[in-house]
CSV table of C-alpha atoms and ligand atoms in Angstrom, one decimal:
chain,number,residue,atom,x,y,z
L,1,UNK,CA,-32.8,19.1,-74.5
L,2,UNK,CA,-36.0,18.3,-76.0
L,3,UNK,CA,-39.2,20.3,-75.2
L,4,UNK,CA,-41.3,18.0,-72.9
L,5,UNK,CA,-44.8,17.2,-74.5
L,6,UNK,CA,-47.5,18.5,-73.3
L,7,UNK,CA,-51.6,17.9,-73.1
L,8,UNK,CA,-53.3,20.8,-74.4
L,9,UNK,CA,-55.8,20.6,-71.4
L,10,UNK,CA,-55.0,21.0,-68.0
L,11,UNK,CA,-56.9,18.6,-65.6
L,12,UNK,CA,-59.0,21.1,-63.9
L,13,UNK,CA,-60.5,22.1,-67.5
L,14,UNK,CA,-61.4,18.8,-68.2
L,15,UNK,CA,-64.3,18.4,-65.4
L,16,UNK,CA,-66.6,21.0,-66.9
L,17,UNK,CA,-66.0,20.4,-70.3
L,18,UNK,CA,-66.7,16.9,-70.1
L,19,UNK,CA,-70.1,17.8,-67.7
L,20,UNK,CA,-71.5,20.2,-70.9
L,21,UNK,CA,-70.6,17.6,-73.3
L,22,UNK,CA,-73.3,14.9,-71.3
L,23,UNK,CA,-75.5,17.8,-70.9
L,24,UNK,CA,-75.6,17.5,-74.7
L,25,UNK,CA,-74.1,21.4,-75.3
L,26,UNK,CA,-72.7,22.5,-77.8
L,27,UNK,CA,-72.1,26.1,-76.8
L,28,UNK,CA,-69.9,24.7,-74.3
L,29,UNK,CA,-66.9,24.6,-76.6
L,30,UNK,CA,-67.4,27.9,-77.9
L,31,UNK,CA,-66.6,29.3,-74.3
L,32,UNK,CA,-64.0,27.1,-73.5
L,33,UNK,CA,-61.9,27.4,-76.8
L,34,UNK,CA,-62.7,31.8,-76.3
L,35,UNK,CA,-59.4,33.7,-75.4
L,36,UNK,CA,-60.7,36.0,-73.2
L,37,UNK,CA,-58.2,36.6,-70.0
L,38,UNK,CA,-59.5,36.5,-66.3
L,39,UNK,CA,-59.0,34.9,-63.1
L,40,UNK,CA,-57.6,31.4,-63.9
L,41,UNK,CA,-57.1,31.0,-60.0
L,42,UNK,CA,-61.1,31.7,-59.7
L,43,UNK,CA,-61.9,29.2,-62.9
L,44,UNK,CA,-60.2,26.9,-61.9
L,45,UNK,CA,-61.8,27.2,-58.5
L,46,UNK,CA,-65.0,27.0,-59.9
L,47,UNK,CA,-64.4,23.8,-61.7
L,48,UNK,CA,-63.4,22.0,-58.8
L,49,UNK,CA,-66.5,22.8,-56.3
L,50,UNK,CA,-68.6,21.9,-59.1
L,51,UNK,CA,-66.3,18.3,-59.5
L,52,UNK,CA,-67.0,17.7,-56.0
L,53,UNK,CA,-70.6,18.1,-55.4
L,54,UNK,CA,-72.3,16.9,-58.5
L,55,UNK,CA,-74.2,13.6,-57.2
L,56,UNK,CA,-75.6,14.4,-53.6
L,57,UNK,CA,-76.7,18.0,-55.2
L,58,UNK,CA,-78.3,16.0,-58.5
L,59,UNK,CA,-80.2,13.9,-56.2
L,60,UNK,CA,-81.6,16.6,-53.9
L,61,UNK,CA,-82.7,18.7,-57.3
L,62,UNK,CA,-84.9,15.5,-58.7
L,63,UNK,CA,-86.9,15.4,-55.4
L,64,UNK,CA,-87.4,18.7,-55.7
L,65,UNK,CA,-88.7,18.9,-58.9
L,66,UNK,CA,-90.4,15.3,-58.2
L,67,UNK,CA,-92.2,17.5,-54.7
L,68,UNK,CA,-93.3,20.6,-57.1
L,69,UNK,CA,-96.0,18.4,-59.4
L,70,UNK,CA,-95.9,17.2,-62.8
L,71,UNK,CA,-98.2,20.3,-63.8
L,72,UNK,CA,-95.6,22.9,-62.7
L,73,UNK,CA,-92.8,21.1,-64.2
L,74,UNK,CA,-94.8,20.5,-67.5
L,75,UNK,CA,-95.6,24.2,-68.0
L,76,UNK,CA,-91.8,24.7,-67.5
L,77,UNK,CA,-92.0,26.9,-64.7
L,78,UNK,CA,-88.6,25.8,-63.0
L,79,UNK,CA,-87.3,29.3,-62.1
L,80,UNK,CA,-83.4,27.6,-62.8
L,81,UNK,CA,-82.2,29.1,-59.6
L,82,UNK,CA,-82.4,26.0,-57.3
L,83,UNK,CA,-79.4,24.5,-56.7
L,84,UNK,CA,-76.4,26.9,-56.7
L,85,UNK,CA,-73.5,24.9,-57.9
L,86,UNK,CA,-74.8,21.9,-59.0
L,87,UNK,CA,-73.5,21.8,-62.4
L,88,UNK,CA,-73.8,19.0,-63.2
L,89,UNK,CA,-76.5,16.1,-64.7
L,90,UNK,CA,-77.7,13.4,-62.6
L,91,UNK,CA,-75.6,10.6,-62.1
L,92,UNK,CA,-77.7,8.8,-59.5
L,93,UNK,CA,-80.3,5.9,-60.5
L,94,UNK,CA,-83.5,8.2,-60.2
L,95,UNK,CA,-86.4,6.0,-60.1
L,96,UNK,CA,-87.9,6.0,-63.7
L,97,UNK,CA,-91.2,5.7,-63.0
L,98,UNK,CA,-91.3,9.1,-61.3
L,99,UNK,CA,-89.6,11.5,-63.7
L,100,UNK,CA,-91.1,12.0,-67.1
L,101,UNK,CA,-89.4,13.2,-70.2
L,102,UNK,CA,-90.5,16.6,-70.0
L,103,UNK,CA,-89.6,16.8,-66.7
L,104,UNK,CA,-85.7,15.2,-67.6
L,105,UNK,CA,-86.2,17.9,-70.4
L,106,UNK,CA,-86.7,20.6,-68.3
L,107,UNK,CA,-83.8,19.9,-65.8
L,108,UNK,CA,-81.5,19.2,-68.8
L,109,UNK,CA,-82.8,23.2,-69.8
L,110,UNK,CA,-82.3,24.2,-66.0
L,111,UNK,CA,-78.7,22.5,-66.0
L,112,UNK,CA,-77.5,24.4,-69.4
L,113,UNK,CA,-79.0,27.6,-68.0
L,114,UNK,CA,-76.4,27.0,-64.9
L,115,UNK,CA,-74.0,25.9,-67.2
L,116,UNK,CA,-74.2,29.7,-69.3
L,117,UNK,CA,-74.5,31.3,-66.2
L,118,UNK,CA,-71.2,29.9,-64.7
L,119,UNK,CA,-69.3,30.5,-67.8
L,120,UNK,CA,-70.3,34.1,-68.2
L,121,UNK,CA,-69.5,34.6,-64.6
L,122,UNK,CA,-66.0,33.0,-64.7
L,123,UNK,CA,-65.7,33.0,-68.4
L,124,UNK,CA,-61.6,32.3,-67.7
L,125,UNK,CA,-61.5,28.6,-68.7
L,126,UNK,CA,-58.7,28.5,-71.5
L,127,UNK,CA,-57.5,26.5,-73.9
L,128,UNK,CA,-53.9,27.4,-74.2
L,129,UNK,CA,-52.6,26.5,-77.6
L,130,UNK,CA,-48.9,25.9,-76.5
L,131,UNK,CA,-46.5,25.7,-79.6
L,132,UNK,CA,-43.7,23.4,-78.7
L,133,UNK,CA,-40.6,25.3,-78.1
L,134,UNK,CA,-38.5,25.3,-80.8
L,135,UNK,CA,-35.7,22.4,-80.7
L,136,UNK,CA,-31.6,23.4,-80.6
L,137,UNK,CA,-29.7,21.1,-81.6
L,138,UNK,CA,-26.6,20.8,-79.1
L,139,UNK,CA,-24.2,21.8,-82.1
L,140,UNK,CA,-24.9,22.8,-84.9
L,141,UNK,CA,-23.1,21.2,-87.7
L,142,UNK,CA,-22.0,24.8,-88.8
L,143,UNK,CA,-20.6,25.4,-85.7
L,144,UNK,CA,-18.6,22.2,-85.7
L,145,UNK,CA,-17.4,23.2,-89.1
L,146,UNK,CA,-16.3,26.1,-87.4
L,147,UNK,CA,-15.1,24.6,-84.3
L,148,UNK,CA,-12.9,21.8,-86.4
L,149,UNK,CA,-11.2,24.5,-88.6
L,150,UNK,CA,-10.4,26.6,-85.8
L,151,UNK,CA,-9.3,23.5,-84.1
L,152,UNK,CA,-7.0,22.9,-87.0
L,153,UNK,CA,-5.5,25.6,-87.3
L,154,UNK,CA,-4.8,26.1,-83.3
L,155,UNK,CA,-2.7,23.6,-82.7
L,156,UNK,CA,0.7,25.1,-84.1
L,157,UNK,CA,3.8,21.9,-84.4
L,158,UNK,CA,1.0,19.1,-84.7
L,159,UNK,CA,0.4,17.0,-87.5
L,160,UNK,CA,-3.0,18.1,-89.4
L,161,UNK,CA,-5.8,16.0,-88.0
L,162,UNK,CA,-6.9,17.2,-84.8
L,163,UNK,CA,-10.5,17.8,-86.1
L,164,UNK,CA,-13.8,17.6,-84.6
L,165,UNK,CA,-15.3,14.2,-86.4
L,166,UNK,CA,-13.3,12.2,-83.7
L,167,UNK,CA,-14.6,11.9,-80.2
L,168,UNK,CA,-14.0,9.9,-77.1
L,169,UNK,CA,-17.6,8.1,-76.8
L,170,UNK,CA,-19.8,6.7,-79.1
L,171,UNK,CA,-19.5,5.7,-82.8
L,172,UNK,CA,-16.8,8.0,-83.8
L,173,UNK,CA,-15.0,6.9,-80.1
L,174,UNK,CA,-11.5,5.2,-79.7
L,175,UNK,CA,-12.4,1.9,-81.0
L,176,UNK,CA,-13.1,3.7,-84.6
L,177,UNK,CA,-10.3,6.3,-84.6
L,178,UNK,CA,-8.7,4.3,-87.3
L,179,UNK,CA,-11.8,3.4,-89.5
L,180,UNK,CA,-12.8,7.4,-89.7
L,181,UNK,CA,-10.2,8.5,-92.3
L,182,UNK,CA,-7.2,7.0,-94.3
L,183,UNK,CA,-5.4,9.7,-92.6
L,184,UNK,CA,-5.9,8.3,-89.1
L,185,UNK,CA,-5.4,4.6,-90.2
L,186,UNK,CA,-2.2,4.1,-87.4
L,187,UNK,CA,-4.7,4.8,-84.7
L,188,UNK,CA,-5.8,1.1,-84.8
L,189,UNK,CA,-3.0,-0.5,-87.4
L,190,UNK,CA,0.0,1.5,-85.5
L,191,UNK,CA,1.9,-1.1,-83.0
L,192,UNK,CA,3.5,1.8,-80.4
L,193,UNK,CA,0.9,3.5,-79.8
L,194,UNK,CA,0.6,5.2,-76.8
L,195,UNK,CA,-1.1,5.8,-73.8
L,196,UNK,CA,0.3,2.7,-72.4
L,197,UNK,CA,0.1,1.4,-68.6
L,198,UNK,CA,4.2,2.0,-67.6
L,199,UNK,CA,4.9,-0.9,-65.6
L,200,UNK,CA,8.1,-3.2,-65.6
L,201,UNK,CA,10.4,-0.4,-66.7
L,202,UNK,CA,13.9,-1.1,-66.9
L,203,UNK,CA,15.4,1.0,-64.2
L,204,UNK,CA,18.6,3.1,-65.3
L,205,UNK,CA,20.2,6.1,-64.6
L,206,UNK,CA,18.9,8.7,-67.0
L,207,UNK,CA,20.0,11.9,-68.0
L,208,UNK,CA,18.2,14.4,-66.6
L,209,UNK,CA,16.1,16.3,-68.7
L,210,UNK,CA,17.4,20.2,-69.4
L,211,UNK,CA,15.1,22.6,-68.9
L,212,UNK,CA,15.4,25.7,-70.4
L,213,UNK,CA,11.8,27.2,-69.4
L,214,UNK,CA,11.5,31.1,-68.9
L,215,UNK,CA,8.0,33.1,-67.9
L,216,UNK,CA,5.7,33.4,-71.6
L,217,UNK,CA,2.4,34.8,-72.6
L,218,UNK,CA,0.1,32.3,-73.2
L,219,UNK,CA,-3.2,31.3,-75.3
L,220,UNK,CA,-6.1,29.3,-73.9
L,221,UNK,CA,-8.3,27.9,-76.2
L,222,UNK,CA,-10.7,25.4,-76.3
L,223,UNK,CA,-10.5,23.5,-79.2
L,224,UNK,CA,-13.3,20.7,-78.7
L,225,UNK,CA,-11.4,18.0,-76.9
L,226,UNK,CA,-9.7,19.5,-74.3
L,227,UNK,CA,-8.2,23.0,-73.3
L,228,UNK,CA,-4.8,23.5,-74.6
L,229,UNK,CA,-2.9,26.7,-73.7
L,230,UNK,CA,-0.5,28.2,-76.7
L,231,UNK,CA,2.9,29.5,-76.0
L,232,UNK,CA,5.0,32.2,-77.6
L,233,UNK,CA,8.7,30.6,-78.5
L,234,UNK,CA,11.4,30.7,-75.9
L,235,UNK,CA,10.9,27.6,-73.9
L,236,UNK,CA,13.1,24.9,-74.6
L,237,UNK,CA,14.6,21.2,-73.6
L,238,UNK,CA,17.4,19.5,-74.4
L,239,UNK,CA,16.9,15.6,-74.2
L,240,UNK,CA,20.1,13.1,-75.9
L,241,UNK,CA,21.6,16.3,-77.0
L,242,UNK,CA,18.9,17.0,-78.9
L,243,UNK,CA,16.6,20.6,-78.3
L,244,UNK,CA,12.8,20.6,-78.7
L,245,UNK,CA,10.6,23.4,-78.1
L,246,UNK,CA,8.0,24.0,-76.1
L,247,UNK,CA,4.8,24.4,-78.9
L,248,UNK,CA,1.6,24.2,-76.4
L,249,UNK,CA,0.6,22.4,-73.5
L,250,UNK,CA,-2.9,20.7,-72.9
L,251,UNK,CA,-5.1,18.5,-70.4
L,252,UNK,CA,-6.7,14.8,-70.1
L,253,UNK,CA,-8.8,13.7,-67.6
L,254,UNK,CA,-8.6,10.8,-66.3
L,255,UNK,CA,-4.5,10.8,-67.1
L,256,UNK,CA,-4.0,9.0,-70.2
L,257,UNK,CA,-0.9,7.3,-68.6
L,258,UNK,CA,-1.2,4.7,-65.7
L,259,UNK,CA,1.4,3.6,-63.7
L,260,UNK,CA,1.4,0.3,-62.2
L,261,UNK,CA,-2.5,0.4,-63.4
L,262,UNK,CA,-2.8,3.5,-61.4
L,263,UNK,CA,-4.5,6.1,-63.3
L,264,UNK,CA,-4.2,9.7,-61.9
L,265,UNK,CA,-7.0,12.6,-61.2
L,266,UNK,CA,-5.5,14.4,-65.0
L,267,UNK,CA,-2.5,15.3,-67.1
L,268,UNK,CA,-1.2,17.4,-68.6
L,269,UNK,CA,0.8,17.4,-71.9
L,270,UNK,CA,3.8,18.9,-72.8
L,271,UNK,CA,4.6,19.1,-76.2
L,272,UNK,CA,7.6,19.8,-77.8
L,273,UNK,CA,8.5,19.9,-81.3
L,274,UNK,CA,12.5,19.5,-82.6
L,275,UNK,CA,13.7,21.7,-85.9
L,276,UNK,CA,13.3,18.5,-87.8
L,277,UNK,CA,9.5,18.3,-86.5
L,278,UNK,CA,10.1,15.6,-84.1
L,279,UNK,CA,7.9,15.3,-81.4
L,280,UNK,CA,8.7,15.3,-77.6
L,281,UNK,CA,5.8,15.0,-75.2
L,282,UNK,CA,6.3,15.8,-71.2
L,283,UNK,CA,3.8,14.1,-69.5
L,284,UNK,CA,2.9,15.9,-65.9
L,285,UNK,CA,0.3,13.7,-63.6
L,286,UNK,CA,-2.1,15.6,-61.3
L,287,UNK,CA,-3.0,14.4,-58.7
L,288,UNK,CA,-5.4,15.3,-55.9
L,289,UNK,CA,-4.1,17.3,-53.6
L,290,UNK,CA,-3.2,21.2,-53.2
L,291,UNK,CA,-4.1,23.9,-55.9
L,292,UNK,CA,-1.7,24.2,-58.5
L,293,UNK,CA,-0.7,27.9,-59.1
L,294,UNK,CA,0.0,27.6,-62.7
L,295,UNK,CA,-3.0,25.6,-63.7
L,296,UNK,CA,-5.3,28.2,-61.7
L,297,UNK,CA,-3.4,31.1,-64.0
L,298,UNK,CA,-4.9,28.4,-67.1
L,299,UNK,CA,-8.8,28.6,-65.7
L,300,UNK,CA,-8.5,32.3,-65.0
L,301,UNK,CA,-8.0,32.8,-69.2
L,302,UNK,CA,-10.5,30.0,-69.9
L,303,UNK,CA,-12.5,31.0,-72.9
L,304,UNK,CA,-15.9,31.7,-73.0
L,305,UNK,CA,-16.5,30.4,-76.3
L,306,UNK,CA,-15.1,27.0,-78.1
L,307,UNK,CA,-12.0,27.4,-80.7
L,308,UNK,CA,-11.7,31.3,-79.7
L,309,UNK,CA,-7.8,32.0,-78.3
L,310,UNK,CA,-8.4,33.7,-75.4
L,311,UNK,CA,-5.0,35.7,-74.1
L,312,UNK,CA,-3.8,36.1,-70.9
L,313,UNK,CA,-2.5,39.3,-69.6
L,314,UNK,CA,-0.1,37.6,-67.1
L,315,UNK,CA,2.6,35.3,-68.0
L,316,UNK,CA,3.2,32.0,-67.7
L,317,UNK,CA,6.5,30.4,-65.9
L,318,UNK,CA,6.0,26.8,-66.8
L,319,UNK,CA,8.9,25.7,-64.5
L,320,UNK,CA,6.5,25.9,-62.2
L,321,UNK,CA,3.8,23.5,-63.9
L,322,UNK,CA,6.4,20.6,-63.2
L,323,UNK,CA,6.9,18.7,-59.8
L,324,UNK,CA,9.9,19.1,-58.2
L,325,UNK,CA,11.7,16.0,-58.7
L,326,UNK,CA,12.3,16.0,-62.2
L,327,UNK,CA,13.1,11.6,-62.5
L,328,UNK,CA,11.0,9.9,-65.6
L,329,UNK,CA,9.9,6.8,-67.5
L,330,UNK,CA,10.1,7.3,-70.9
L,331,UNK,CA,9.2,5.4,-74.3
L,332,UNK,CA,8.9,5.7,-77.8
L,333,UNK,CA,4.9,6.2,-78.2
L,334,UNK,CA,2.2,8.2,-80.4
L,335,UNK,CA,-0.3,11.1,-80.5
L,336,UNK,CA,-2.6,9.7,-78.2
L,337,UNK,CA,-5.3,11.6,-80.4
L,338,UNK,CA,-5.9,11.3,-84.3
L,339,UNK,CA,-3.7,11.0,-86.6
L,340,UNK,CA,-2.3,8.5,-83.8
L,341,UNK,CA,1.3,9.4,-85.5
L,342,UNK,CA,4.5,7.4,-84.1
L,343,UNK,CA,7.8,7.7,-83.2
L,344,UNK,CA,7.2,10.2,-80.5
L,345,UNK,CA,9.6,10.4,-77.5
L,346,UNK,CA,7.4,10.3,-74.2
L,347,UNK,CA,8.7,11.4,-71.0
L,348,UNK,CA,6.4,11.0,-67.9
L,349,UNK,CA,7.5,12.6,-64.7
L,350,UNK,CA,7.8,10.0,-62.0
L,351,UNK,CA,6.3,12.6,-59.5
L,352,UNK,CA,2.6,13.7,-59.7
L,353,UNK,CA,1.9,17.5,-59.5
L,354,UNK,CA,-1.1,18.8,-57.9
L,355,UNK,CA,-4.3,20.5,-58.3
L,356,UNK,CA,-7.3,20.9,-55.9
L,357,UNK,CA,-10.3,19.3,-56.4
L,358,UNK,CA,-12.2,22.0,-56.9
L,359,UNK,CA,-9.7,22.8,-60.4
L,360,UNK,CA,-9.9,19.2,-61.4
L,361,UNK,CA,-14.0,20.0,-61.4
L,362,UNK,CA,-13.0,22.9,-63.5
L,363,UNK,CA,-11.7,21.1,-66.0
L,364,UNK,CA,-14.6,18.0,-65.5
L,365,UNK,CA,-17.4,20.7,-66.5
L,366,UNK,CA,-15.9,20.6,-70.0
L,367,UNK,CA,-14.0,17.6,-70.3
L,368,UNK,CA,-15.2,14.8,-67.9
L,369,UNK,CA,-13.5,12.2,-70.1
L,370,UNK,CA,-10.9,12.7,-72.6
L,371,UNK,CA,-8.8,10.4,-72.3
L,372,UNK,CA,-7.7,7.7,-75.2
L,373,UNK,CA,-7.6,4.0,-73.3
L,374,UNK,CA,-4.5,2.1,-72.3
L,375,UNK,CA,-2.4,0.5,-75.8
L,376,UNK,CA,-0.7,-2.6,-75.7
L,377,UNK,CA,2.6,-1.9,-74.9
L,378,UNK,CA,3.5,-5.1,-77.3
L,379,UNK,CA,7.0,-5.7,-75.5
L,380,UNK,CA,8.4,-2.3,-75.8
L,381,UNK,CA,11.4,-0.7,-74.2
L,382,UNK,CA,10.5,1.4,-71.2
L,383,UNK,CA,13.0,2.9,-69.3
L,384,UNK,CA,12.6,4.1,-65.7
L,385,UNK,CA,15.0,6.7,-64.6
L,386,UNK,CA,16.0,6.4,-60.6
V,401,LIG,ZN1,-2.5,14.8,-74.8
């Protein structure tokens, strides 16, 4: 947000001032740049009768002074209480013949003399000297400091990497992952990277996946791409004979994955991490539909601030964050965030979860796009489980 610029005089203010300036005043100013508080409402007022009325009045006061005699006017007799209001010059075409220069001398004099009168009346006319509000920057680079070391360090199992100088729009978006640092370089020279779109599987019979999921008190945190909830050890899979462990789970929206081309409401990541640090990554679509218990249990420990764990004082049974049919596609993919690192073992669930639409907005307040686009697949080996 930027502070919206603003003329130093309001329109109203700019009648009278501009009337005293013709009127060839220069005390005018003097009263108008004063400070003294009163009735704006009444001011303002004030300038508005005397915008309306100025010509028919201006007229009516040169006949006048035209019917009282050139001897009157020249021994400046005008009393200056004629015309109530009228404070203004003449802006008709008075006949020049008929008015001398004392007598346009002594209506200038009666004019000013209505002028003072009004302003020390209603002397509320102000100039307000409005200072610009002072600008905040969205972030402030010391809080992205902050937020990128915090970020670091919250994400427990994952390569270093995940810091804040990556985003998903604009120069430091997707298409520059791999131009940012030497350390992200596979995010554009890496050949299996994922998301992918999973169509054209080969369809097998898979080994079901062995989960070995118990309740676990969580983290939330917010680490400045998406929210990613930390878990205590004790949830496990076996996949090929091989055990990973649950490390923390997280959320894109859109899904990263598409299946078919169809892309799904969000999704959320599971990921595992083997003794030897190999990654395993559960993918869970959401799709529109009814709440999801688990996910509600998530927003409820949101954090208020970014990169901050915030605990939750219930537990978390995360058999419950996956679908019930426990089929899958899976694929030998990335990080589908910087470092963009390889060789990890994706498993999407064939069957969409849920959430309501009103979570999914949840999640859309922080996060209304954070999702890395579609690789090439570049003739890889997906399997579809039946
Ligand atoms: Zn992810």
């Amino acid at each position: 947000m930027s502070p919206t610029p603003s003329s130093p005089i309001r329109l109203p203010m700019r009648t009278p001032r501009l009337l005293i300036l013709a009127a060839g005043v220069g005390v005018a100013f003097c009263a108008l740049a004063s400070d003294r508080s009163g009735d704006h409402a009444s001011s303002a007022h004030g300038a508005a009768s005397a915008q309306e009325e100025p010509k028919v009045i201006a007229k009516d006061s040169l006949k006048r002074q035209l019917a009282a005699g050139k001897a009157e006017a020249k021994a400046g007799k005008t009393d200056g209480k004629s015309e109530a209001g009228a404070a203004s010059v003449p802006s008709g075409k008075p006949e020049p013949t008929s008015v001398s220069m004392a007598e346009l001398r002594d209506l200038i004099d009666q004019k000013i003399a209505e002028v003072r009168a009004k302003q020390a009346a209603a002397p509320a006319v102000k100039v307000i000297n409005r200072s610009p509000k002072p600008r905040v920057a969205a972030v402030s680079p010391q809080i992205k400091q902050t937020m990128a070391a915090h970020g670091a360090a919250a994400v427990p199992g994952l390569p270093a990497g995940h810091d804040l100088h990556w985003e998903y729009t604009g120069a430091a978006g997707p298409q520059s992952w791999g131009q940012l640092k030497p350390e992200f370089k596979t995010c554009s020279s890496g050949t299996r990277q994922s998301p992918i779109d999973i169509r054209d599987g080969i369809k097998v019979q898979l080994e079901p996946i062995q989960f070995d999921y118990r309740p676990t008190p969580f983290r939330v945190i917010d680490n400045g791409h998406t929210v990613q909830v930390n878990l205590d050890a004790g949830n496990n899979i076996t996949v090929s004979g091989r055990r990973y462990e649950l490390v923390q789970f997280h959320f894109h929206r859109p899904s990263e994955e598409r299946i078919n081309g169809r892309q799904y409401e969000m999704v959320a990541h599971l990921v595992h991490k083997d003794a030897q640090g190999r990654l395993a990554v559960i993918a869970v679509l959401l799709d529109q539909g009814k709440e999801h218990p688990m996910v509600q249990l998530v927003w409820n420990s949101l954090p208020l601030e970014k990169s901050i764990e915030q605990a939750s004082p219930v537990m978390l049974d995360m058999n419950l964050m996956l679908p019930e049919q426990r089929q899958y596609y899976t694929y030998m993919g990335s990080l589908t965030t910087p470092p963009c690192t390889e060789g990890v073992l994706w498993l999407v669930m064939k069957q969409p979860a849920t959430l309501s639409p009103y979570q999914a907005s949840v999640f859309s307040r922080l996060y209304a796009n954070n999702a890395r686009p579609v690789q090439s697949a570049s003739g890889r080996m997906i399997k579809e489980g039946q």
